JSON list of C-alpha atoms in Angstrom, two decimals:
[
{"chain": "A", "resi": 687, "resn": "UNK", "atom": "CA", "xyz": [0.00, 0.00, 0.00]},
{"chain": "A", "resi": 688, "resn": "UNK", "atom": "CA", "xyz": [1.24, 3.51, -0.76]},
{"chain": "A", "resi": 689, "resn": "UNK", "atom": "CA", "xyz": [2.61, 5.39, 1.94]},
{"chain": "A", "resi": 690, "resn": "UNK", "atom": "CA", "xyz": [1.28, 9.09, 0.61]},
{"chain": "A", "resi": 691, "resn": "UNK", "atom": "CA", "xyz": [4.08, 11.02, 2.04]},
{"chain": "A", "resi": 692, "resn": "UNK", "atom": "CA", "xyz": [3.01, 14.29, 2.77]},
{"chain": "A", "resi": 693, "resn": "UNK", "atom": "CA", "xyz": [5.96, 16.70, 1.17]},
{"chain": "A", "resi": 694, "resn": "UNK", "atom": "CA", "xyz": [8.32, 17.30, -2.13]},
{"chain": "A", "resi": 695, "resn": "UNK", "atom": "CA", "xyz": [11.43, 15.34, -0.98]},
{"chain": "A", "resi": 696, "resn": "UNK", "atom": "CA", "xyz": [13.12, 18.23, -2.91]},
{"chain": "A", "resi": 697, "resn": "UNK", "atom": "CA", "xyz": [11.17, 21.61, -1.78]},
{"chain": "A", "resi": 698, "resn": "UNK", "atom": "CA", "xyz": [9.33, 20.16, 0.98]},
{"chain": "A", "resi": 699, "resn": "UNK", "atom": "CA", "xyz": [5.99, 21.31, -0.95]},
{"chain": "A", "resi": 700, "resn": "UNK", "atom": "CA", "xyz": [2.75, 20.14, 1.01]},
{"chain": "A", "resi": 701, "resn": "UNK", "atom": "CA", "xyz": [1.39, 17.43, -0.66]},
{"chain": "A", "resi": 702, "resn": "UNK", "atom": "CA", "xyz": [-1.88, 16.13, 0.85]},
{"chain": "A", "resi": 703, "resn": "UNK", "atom": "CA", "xyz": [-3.15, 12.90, -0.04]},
{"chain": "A", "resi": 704, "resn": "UNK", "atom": "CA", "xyz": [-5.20, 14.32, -2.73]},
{"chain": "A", "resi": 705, "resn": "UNK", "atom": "CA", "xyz": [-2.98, 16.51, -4.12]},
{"chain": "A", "resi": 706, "resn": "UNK", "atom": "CA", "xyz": [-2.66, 16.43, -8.16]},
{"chain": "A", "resi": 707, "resn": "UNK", "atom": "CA", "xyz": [0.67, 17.44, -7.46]},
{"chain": "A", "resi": 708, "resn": "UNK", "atom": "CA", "xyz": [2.11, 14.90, -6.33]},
{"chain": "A", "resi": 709, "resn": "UNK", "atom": "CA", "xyz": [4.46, 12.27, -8.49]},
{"chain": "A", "resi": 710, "resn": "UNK", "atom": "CA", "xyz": [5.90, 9.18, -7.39]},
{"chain": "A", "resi": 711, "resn": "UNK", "atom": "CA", "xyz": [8.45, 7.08, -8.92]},
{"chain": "A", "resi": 712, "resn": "UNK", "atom": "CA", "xyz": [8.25, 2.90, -8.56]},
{"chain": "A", "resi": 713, "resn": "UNK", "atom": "CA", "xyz": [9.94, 3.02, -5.27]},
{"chain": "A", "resi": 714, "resn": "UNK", "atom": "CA", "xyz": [7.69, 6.09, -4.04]},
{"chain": "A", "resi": 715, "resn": "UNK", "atom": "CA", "xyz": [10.15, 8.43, -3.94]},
{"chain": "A", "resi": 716, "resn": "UNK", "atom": "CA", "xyz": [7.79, 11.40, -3.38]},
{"chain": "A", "resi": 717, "resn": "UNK", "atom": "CA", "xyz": [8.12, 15.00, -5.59]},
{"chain": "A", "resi": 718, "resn": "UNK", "atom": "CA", "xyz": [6.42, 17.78, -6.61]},
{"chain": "A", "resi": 719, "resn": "UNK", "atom": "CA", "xyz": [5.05, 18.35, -10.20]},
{"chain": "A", "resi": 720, "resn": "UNK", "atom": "CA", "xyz": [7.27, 21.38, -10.55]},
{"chain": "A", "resi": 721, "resn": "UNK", "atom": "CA", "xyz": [10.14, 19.70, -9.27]},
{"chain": "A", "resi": 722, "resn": "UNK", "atom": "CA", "xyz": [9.66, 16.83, -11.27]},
{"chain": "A", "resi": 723, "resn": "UNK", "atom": "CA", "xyz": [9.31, 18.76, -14.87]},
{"chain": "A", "resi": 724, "resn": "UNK", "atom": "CA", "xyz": [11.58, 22.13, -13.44]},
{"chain": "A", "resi": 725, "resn": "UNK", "atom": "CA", "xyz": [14.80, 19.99, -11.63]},
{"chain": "A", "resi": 726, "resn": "UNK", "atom": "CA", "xyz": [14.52, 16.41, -11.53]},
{"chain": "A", "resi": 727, "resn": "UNK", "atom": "CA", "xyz": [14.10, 16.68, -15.96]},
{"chain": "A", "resi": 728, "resn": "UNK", "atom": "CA", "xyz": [11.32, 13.28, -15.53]},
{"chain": "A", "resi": 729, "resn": "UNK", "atom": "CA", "xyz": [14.21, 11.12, -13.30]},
{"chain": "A", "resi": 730, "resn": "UNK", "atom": "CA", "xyz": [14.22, 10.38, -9.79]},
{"chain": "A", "resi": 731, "resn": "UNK", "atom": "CA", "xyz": [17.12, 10.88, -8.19]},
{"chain": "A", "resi": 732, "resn": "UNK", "atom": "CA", "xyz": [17.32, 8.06, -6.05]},
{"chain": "A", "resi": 733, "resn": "UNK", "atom": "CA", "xyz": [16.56, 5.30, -8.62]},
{"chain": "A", "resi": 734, "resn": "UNK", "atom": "CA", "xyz": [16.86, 6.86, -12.04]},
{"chain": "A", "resi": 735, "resn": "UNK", "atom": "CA", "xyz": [13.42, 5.73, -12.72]},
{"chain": "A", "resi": 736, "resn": "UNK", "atom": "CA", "xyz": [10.63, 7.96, -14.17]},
{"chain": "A", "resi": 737, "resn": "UNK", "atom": "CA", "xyz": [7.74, 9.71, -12.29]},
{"chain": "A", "resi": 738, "resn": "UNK", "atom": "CA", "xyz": [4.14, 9.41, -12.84]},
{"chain": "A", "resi": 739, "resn": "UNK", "atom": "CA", "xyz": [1.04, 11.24, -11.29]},
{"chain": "A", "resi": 740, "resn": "UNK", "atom": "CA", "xyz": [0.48, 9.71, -7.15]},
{"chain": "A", "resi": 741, "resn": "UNK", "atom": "CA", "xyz": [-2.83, 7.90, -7.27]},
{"chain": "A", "resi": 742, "resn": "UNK", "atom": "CA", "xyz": [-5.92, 9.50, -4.42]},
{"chain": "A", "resi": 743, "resn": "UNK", "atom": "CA", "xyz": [-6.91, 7.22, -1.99]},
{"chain": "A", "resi": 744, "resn": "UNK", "atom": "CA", "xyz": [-10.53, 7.89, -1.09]},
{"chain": "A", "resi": 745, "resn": "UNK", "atom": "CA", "xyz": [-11.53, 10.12, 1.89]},
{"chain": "A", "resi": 746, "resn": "UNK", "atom": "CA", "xyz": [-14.52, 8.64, 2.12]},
{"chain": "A", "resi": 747, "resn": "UNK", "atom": "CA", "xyz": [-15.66, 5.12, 3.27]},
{"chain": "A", "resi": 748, "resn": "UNK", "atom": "CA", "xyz": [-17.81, 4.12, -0.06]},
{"chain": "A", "resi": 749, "resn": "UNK", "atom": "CA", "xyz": [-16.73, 0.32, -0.07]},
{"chain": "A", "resi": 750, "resn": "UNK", "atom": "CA", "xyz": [-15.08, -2.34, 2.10]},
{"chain": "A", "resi": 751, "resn": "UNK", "atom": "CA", "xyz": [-12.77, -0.31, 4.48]},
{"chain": "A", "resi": 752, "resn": "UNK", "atom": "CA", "xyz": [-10.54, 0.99, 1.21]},
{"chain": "A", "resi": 753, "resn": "UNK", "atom": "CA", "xyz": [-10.15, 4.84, 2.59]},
{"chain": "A", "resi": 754, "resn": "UNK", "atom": "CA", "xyz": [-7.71, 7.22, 4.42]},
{"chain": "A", "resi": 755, "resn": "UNK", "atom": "CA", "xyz": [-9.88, 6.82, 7.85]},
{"chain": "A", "resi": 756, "resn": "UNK", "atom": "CA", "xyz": [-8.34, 3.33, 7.82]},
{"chain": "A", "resi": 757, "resn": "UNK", "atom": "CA", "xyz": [-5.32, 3.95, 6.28]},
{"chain": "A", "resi": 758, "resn": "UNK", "atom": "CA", "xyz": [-4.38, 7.35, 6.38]},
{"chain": "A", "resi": 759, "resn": "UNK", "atom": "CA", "xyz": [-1.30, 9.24, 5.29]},
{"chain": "A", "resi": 760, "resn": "UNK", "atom": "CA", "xyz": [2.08, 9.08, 6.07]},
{"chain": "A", "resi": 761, "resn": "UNK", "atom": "CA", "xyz": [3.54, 11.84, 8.33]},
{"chain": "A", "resi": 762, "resn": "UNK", "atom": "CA", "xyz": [7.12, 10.91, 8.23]},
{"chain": "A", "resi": 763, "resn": "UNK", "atom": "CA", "xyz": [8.79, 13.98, 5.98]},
{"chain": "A", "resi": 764, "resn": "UNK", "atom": "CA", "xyz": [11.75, 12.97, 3.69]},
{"chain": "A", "resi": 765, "resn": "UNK", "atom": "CA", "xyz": [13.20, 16.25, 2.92]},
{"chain": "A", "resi": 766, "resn": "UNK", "atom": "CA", "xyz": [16.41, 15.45, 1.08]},
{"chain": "A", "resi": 767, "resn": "UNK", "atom": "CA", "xyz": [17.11, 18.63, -2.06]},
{"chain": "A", "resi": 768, "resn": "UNK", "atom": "CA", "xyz": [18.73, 17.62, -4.50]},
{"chain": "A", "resi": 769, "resn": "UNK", "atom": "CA", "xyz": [22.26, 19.08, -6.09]},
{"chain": "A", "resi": 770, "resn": "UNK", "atom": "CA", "xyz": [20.94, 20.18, -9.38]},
{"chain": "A", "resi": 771, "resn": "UNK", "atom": "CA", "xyz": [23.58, 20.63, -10.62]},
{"chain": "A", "resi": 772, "resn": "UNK", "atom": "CA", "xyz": [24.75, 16.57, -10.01]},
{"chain": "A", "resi": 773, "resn": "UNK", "atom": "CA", "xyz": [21.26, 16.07, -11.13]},
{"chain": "A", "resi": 774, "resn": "UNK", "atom": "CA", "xyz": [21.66, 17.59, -14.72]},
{"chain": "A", "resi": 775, "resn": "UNK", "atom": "CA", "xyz": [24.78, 15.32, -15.34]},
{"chain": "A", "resi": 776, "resn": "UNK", "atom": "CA", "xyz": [22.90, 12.08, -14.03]},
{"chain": "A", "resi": 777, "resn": "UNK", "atom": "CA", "xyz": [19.51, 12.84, -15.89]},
{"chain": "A", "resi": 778, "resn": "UNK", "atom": "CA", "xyz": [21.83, 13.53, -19.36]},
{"chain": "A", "resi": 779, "resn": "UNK", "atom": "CA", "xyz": [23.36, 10.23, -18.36]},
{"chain": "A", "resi": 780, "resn": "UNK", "atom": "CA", "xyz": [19.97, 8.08, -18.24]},
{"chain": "A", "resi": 781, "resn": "UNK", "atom": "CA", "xyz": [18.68, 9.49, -21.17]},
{"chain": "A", "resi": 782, "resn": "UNK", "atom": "CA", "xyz": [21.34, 8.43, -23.13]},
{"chain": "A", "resi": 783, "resn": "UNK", "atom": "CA", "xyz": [20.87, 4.89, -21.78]},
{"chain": "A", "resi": 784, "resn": "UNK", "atom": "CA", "xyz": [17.47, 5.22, -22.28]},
{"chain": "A", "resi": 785, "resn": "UNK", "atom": "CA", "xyz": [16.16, 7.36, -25.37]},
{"chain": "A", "resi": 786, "resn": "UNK", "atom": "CA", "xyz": [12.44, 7.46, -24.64]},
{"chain": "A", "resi": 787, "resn": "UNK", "atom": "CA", "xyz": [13.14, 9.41, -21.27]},
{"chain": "A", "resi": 788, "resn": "UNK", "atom": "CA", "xyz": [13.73, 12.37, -23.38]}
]
């Protein structure tokens, strides 16, 4: 189950669970839309895997126990910005590796 992390691991942006804003990468590394398109050029930092837009889990209760009152949020921040410079030269790197990144 998705942790929703509640910030940009980048900026530290607010990112509720139903933000739109949010992005995760396969591992869940957590960012910002802005981030994501501005700095991170579509790679994560951590994994070198793309992004894609963080799913909403339901606030409400509408069938079998699947909502945040059960399972709500994370709260645990993972504020870690990234060198953007370094960044640039390992996002050139991946996309070189792999062309459809671009």
């Amino acid at each position: 189950m998705l942790e929703l992390r509640p910030t940009c691991e980048n900026c530290n942006k607010s990112l509720p669970p139903d933000s739109l804003e949010a992005r995760i990468c396969t591992y869940e590394c957590t960012f910002c839309a802005t981030c994501v398109d501005g700095v991170l050029e579509n790679v994560c930092p951590n994994c070198g895997g793309g992004f894609v837009p963080r799913p909403i889990r339901p606030s409400k209760n509408w069938r079998g126990d699947n909502f945040l009152g059960k399972d709500p949020a994370s709260v645990n921040v993972r504020h870690r910005p990234v060198d953007s410079r370094a960044h640039a030269t390992f996002a050139a790197a991946i996309k070189t590796i792999l062309p459809h990144r671009r």
